[in-house]
mmCIF file of C-alpha atoms in Angstrom:
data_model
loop_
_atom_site.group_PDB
_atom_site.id
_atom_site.type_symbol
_atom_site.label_atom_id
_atom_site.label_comp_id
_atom_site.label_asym_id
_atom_site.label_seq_id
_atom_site.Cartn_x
_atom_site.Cartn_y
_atom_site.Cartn_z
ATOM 1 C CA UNK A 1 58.345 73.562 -23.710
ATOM 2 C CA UNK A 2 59.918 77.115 -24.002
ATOM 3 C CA UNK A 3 62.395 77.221 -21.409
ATOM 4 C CA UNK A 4 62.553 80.629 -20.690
ATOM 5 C CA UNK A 5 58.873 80.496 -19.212
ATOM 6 C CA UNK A 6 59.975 76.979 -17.256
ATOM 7 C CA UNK A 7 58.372 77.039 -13.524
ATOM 8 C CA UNK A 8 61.475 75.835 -10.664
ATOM 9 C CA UNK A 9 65.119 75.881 -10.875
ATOM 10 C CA UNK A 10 65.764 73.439 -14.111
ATOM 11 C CA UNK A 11 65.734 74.464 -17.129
ATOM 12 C CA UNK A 12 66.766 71.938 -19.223
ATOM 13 C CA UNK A 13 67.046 68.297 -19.165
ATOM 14 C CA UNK A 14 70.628 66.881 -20.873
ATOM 15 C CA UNK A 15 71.129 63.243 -21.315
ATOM 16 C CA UNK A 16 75.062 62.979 -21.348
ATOM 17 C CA UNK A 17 76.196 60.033 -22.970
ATOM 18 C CA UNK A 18 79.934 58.637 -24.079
ATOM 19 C CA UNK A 19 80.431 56.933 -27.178
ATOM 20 C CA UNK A 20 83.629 55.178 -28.405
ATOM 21 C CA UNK A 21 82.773 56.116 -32.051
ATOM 22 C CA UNK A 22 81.461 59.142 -31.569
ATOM 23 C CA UNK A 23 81.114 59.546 -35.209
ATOM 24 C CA UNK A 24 79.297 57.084 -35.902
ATOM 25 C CA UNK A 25 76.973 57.689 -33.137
ATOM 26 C CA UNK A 26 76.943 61.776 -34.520
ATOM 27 C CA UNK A 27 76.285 60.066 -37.582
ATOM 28 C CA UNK A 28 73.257 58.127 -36.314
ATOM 29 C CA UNK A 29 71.417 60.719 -33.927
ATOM 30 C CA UNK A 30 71.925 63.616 -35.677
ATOM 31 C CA UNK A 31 71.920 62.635 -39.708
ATOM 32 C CA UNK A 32 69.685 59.783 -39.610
ATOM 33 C CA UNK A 33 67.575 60.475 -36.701
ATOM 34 C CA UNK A 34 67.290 64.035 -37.747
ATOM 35 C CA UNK A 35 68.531 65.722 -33.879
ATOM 36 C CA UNK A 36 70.277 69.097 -34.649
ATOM 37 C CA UNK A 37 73.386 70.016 -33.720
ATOM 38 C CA UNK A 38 72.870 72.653 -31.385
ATOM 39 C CA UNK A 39 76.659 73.254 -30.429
ATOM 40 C CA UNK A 40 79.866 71.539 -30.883
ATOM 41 C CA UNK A 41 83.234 71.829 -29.601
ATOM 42 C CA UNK A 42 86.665 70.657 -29.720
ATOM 43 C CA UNK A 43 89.326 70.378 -27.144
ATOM 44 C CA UNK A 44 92.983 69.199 -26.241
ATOM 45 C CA UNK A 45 93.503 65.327 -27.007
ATOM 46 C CA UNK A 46 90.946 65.425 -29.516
ATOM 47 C CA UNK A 47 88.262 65.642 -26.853
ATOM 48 C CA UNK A 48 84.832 66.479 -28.706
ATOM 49 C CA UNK A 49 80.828 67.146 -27.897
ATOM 50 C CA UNK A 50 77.955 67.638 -29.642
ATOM 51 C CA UNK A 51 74.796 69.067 -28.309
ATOM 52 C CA UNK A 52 71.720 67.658 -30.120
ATOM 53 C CA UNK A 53 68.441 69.606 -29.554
ATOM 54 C CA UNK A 54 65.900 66.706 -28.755
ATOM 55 C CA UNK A 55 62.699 69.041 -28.617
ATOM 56 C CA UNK A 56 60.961 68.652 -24.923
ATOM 57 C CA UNK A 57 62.674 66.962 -22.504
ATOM 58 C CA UNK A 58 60.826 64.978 -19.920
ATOM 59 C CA UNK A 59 61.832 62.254 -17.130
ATOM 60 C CA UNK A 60 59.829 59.641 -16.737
ATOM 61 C CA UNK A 61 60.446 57.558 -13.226
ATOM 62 C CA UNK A 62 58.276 54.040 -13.196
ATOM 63 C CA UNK A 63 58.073 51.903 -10.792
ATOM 64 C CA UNK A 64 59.480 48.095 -11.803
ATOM 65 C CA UNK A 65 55.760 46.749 -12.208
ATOM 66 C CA UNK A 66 55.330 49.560 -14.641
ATOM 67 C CA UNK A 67 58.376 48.437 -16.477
ATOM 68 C CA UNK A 68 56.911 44.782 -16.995
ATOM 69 C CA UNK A 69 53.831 46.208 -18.060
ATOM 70 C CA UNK A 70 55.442 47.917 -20.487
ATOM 71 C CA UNK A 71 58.306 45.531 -21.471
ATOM 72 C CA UNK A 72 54.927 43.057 -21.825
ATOM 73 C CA UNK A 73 52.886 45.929 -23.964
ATOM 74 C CA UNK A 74 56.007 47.259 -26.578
ATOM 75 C CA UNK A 75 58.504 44.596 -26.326
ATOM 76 C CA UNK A 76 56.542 41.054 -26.170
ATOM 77 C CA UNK A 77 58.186 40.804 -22.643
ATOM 78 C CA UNK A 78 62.168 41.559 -23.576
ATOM 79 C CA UNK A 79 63.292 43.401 -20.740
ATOM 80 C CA UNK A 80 64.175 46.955 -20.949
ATOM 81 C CA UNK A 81 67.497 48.067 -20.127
ATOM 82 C CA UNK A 82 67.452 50.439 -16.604
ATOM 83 C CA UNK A 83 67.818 53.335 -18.866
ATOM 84 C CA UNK A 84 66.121 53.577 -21.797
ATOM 85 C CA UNK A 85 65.779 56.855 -24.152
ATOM 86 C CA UNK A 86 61.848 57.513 -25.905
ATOM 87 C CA UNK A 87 61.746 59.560 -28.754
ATOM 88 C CA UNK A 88 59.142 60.847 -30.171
ATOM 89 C CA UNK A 89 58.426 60.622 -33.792
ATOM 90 C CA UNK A 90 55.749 61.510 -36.422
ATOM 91 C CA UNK A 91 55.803 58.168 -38.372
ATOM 92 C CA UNK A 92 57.435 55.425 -36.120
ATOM 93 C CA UNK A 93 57.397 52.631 -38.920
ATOM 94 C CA UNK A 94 59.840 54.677 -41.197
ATOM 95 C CA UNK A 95 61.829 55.892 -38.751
ATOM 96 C CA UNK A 96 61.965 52.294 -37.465
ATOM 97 C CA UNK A 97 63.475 51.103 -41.004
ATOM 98 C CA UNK A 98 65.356 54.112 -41.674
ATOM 99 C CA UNK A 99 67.584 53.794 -38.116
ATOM 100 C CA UNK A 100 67.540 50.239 -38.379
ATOM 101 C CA UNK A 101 69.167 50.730 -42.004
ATOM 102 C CA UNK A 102 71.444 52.483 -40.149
ATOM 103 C CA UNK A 103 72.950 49.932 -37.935
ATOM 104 C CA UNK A 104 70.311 49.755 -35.209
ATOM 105 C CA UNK A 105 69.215 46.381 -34.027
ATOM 106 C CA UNK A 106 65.314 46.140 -34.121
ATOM 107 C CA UNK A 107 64.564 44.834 -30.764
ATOM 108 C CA UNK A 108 60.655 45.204 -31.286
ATOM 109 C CA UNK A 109 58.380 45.958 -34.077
ATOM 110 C CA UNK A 110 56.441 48.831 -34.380
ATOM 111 C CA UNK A 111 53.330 47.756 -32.325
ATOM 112 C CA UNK A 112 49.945 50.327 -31.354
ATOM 113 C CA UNK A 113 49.773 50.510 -27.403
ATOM 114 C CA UNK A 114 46.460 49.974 -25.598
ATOM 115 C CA UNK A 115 47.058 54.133 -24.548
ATOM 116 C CA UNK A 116 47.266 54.722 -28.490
ATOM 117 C CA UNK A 117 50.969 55.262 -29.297
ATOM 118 C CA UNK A 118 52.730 53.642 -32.172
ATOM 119 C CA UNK A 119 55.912 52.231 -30.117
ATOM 120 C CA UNK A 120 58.941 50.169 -31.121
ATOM 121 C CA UNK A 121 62.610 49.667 -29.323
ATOM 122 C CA UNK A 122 66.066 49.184 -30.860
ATOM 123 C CA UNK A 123 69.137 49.074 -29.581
ATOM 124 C CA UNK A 124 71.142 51.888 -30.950
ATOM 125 C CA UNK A 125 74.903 53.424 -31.040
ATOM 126 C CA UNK A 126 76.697 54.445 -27.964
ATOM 127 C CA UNK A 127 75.148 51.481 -25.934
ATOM 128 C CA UNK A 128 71.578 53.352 -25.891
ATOM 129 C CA UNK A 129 68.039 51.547 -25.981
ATOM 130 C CA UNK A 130 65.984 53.378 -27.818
ATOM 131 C CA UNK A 131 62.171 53.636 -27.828
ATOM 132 C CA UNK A 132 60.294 55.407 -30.692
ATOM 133 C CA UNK A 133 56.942 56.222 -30.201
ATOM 134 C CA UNK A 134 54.134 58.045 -31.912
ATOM 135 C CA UNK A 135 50.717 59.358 -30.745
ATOM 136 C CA UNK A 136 47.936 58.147 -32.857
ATOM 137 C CA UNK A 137 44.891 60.299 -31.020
ATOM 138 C CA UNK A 138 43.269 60.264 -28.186
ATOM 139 C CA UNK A 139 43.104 57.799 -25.171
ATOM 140 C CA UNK A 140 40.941 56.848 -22.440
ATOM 141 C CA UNK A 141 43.447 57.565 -19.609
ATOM 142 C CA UNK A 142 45.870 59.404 -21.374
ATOM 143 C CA UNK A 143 47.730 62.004 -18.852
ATOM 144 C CA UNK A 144 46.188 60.120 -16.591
ATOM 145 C CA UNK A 145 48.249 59.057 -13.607
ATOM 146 C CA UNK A 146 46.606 55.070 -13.413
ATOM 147 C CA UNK A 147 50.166 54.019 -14.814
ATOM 148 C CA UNK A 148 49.246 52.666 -17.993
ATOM 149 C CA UNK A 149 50.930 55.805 -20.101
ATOM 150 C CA UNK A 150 54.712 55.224 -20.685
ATOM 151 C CA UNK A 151 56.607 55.383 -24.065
#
């Protein structure tokens, strides 16, 4: 999504998010999960951000039957946590290992969705569940708004 041609009044979506180690979590979103750093700064008391660029930004609002469906579908019914981050990848079994490796707790396997995405969940620095998720092809009710779509 090119932002300059974005219809409305947002432009961007930002998920803020405070870590105690923040270089650990740097460490883990940006080296190992691959996010680059888009801007950084530094400030009195050794206050510090870093601005990872995420590629499109979407929100995704679900309703809580949607969330069981899901929970059911990607996480053999473990509840997801009220916010949960979806990130999507071109191989989600590798990156799977690769941020598990690097300190993630696997919460669920990689597992294909009945909408044809690749999905797994860990939990993941700064107190973030993460989902991973990639497209295999096409779906029968892909875009779709019959609420079976979510990562």
């Amino acid at each position: 999504m090119n932002t300059e041609n974005a219809k409305g009044p947002v432009r961007q979506l930002r998920l803020v998010v405070e870590s105690e180690d923040y270089e650990a979590a740097l460490h883990f979103y940006r080296d190992v999960l691959g996010l680059a750093e888009l801007e950084a700064y530094e400030g009195e008391g050794d206050a510090r951000v870093s601005i990872l660029d995420a590629g499109r930004a979407t929100l995704e609002l679900s309703n809580p039957a949607q969330v069981k469906l899901i929970d059911r579908v990607e996480a053999d019914g473990q509840p997801s946590a009220r916010l949960r981050v979806a990130f999507e990848v071109e191989d989600t079994a590798s990156v799977t290992a690769e941020l598990v490796e690097a300190g993630a707790e696997l919460l669920a396997t990689p597992r294909e969705t009945p909408w044809r995405s690749l999905n797994s969940r860990l939990a993941a620095p700064a107190g973030l569940q993460v989902t991973l998720f990639q497209e295999l092809g096409p779906a029968e009710g892909r875009g779709s708004t019959d609420g079976a779509k979510s990562p």
